[in-house]
Short mmCIF file of C-alpha atoms in Angstrom, two decimals:
data_model
loop_
_atom_site.label_atom_id
_atom_site.label_comp_id
_atom_site.label_asym_id
_atom_site.label_seq_id
_atom_site.Cartn_x
_atom_site.Cartn_y
_atom_site.Cartn_z
CA UNK A 456 1.83 -2.67 3.00
CA UNK A 457 -1.77 -1.52 3.04
CA UNK A 458 -3.31 0.72 0.44
CA UNK A 459 -4.38 4.22 1.48
CA UNK A 460 -7.96 5.00 0.43
CA UNK A 461 -9.37 8.50 0.15
CA UNK A 462 -12.94 9.25 1.16
CA UNK A 463 -15.37 12.05 1.57
CA UNK A 464 -16.56 12.48 5.13
CA UNK A 465 -19.93 11.06 4.05
CA UNK A 466 -18.31 7.98 2.49
CA UNK A 467 -16.18 7.34 5.56
CA UNK A 468 -19.22 7.64 7.82
CA UNK A 469 -21.10 5.09 5.69
CA UNK A 470 -18.19 2.69 6.07
CA UNK A 471 -18.17 3.19 9.85
CA UNK A 472 -21.93 2.62 9.98
CA UNK A 473 -21.56 -0.59 7.97
CA UNK A 474 -18.86 -1.86 10.33
CA UNK A 475 -20.97 -0.99 13.36
CA UNK A 476 -23.96 -2.84 11.85
CA UNK A 477 -21.87 -5.95 11.21
CA UNK A 478 -20.50 -5.95 14.76
CA UNK A 479 -23.66 -5.02 16.67
CA UNK A 480 -26.39 -6.70 14.60
CA UNK A 481 -24.98 -9.40 12.32
CA UNK A 482 -22.39 -10.85 14.72
CA UNK A 483 -24.96 -11.54 17.49
CA UNK A 484 -27.36 -13.07 14.91
CA UNK A 485 -24.72 -15.53 13.78
CA UNK A 486 -23.71 -16.35 17.35
CA UNK A 487 -27.36 -17.13 18.12
CA UNK A 488 -27.63 -19.33 14.99
CA UNK A 489 -24.50 -21.25 16.02
CA UNK A 490 -25.91 -21.75 19.52
CA UNK A 491 -29.23 -23.01 18.17
CA UNK A 492 -27.51 -25.39 15.75
CA UNK A 493 -25.25 -26.67 18.53
CA UNK A 494 -28.30 -27.54 20.63
CA UNK A 495 -29.55 -29.88 17.89
CA UNK A 496 -27.00 -32.54 18.74
CA UNK A 497 -24.15 -34.23 16.89
CA UNK A 498 -22.01 -31.48 15.32
CA UNK A 499 -20.20 -33.84 12.94
CA UNK A 500 -23.34 -34.24 10.80
CA UNK A 501 -25.04 -30.94 11.50
CA UNK A 502 -25.37 -28.93 8.28
CA UNK A 503 -26.96 -25.98 10.09
CA UNK A 504 -23.96 -25.75 12.40
CA UNK A 505 -21.52 -25.94 9.47
CA UNK A 506 -23.44 -23.24 7.58
CA UNK A 507 -23.56 -20.96 10.62
CA UNK A 508 -19.81 -21.41 11.24
CA UNK A 509 -19.10 -20.60 7.58
CA UNK A 510 -21.29 -17.49 7.79
CA UNK A 511 -19.38 -16.49 10.91
CA UNK A 512 -16.04 -16.95 9.13
CA UNK A 513 -17.19 -14.79 6.20
CA UNK A 514 -18.57 -12.11 8.51
CA UNK A 515 -15.37 -11.93 10.53
CA UNK A 516 -13.32 -11.66 7.33
CA UNK A 517 -15.52 -8.76 6.18
CA UNK A 518 -15.17 -7.05 9.56
CA UNK A 519 -11.38 -7.36 9.43
CA UNK A 520 -11.36 -6.00 5.87
CA UNK A 521 -13.50 -2.98 6.81
CA UNK A 522 -11.38 -2.30 9.88
CA UNK A 523 -8.24 -2.38 7.72
CA UNK A 524 -9.84 0.00 5.22
CA UNK A 525 -10.79 2.38 8.03
CA UNK A 526 -7.27 2.28 9.48
CA UNK A 527 -5.87 3.31 6.09
CA UNK A 528 -8.64 5.78 5.25
CA UNK A 529 -7.96 9.45 4.72
CA UNK A 530 -10.54 12.21 4.35
CA UNK A 531 -9.99 14.51 1.42
CA UNK A 532 -10.48 18.23 1.78
CA UNK A 533 -11.94 18.81 -1.66
CA UNK A 534 -11.33 22.57 -1.45
CA UNK A 535 -7.58 21.91 -1.60
CA UNK A 536 -7.68 19.75 -4.72
CA UNK A 537 -6.39 20.99 -8.07
CA UNK A 538 -9.43 21.45 -10.28
CA UNK A 539 -7.43 21.63 -13.50
CA UNK A 540 -6.97 17.84 -13.54
CA UNK A 541 -9.26 14.89 -12.97
CA UNK A 542 -8.47 13.63 -9.47
CA UNK A 543 -10.29 11.58 -6.88
CA UNK A 544 -13.54 13.35 -5.96
CA UNK A 545 -13.57 15.30 -9.21
CA UNK A 546 -16.78 15.58 -11.20
CA UNK A 547 -15.65 14.85 -14.74
CA UNK A 548 -17.96 15.58 -17.67
CA UNK A 549 -16.96 13.49 -20.66
CA UNK A 550 -18.14 13.02 -24.22
CA UNK A 551 -17.98 9.45 -25.52
CA UNK A 552 -16.33 9.91 -28.92
CA UNK A 553 -17.85 6.67 -30.21
CA UNK A 554 -21.52 7.54 -29.75
CA UNK A 555 -21.49 11.23 -28.77
CA UNK A 556 -23.16 10.75 -25.40
CA UNK A 557 -22.21 13.16 -22.61
CA UNK A 558 -22.02 11.98 -19.00
CA UNK A 559 -20.71 13.37 -15.73
CA UNK A 560 -18.95 10.96 -13.38
CA UNK A 561 -17.64 11.51 -9.89
CA UNK A 562 -14.32 9.76 -9.31
CA UNK A 563 -14.39 8.04 -5.90
CA UNK A 564 -12.74 5.32 -3.83
CA UNK A 565 -13.72 1.72 -4.63
CA UNK A 566 -15.96 1.44 -1.56
CA UNK A 567 -17.94 4.56 -2.56
CA UNK A 568 -18.47 3.53 -6.19
CA UNK A 569 -22.10 3.39 -7.32
CA UNK A 570 -22.67 3.34 -11.07
CA UNK A 571 -26.38 4.12 -10.66
CA UNK A 572 -25.33 7.35 -8.90
CA UNK A 573 -22.61 8.02 -11.56
CA UNK A 574 -19.83 7.46 -9.01
CA UNK A 575 -17.01 5.41 -10.51
CA UNK A 576 -13.98 4.01 -8.77
CA UNK A 577 -10.56 5.45 -9.50
CA UNK A 578 -9.47 1.78 -9.62
CA UNK A 579 -11.84 0.94 -12.51
CA UNK A 580 -10.55 1.07 -16.10
CA UNK A 581 -12.51 4.26 -16.84
CA UNK A 582 -11.51 5.85 -13.54
CA UNK A 583 -7.84 5.05 -14.13
CA UNK A 584 -8.10 6.40 -17.67
CA UNK A 585 -9.56 9.72 -16.53
CA UNK A 586 -7.20 10.33 -13.61
CA UNK A 587 -4.72 13.11 -14.22
CA UNK A 588 -6.30 14.25 -17.48
CA UNK A 589 -7.04 17.92 -18.11
CA UNK A 590 -10.08 19.64 -19.61
CA UNK A 591 -10.07 19.26 -23.40
CA UNK A 592 -7.85 16.18 -23.46
CA UNK A 593 -8.90 12.79 -24.80
CA UNK A 594 -8.67 9.75 -22.57
CA UNK A 595 -8.10 6.46 -24.41
CA UNK A 596 -9.28 3.66 -22.15
CA UNK A 597 -8.74 -0.03 -22.74
CA UNK A 598 -11.72 -2.14 -21.71
CA UNK A 599 -12.48 -5.82 -22.35
CA UNK A 600 -14.45 -4.94 -25.52
CA UNK A 601 -11.69 -2.77 -26.99
CA UNK A 602 -10.81 0.87 -26.54
CA UNK A 603 -13.09 3.74 -25.51
CA UNK A 604 -12.26 7.37 -26.17
CA UNK A 605 -13.64 10.13 -23.97
CA UNK A 606 -13.07 13.84 -24.45
CA UNK A 607 -13.00 15.67 -21.12
CA UNK A 608 -15.42 18.59 -21.37
CA UNK A 609 -15.30 19.83 -17.79
CA UNK A 610 -13.77 19.13 -14.40
CA UNK A 611 -15.32 20.46 -11.19
CA UNK A 612 -15.64 19.84 -7.46
CA UNK A 613 -18.88 19.10 -5.63
#
């Protein structure tokens, strides 16, 4: 059974663009590299050919994975989400109770996660710890270095 993933329209479009790029740009490049390596003679001792075939295998696996993700993708209408709890596509402002820092994260699907843009996956330890929590509650999150405690200061939608 495949896992349903929830996306914003923007995130889903990025995924479609990535798949299109792999199919229309990267796949022909690899096919050309295989053809060029094949022309160099004996395939049994041709490292270029082996490398190109391996790159092709990895590319095809990535294409299949993206296609599967797109098949199971659902777009979320953020206007219909409950803003009293931290859910996927919530902006959650938290206070780190260990050092007092305040940060706002957007909870997103794994493929949309970008820590530099403060978008964290709902599958990450922090994302899982924040899901379902209400404003004012404290989320205790187990991470490899121990336990983090975040107080939820605010929950909003984009």
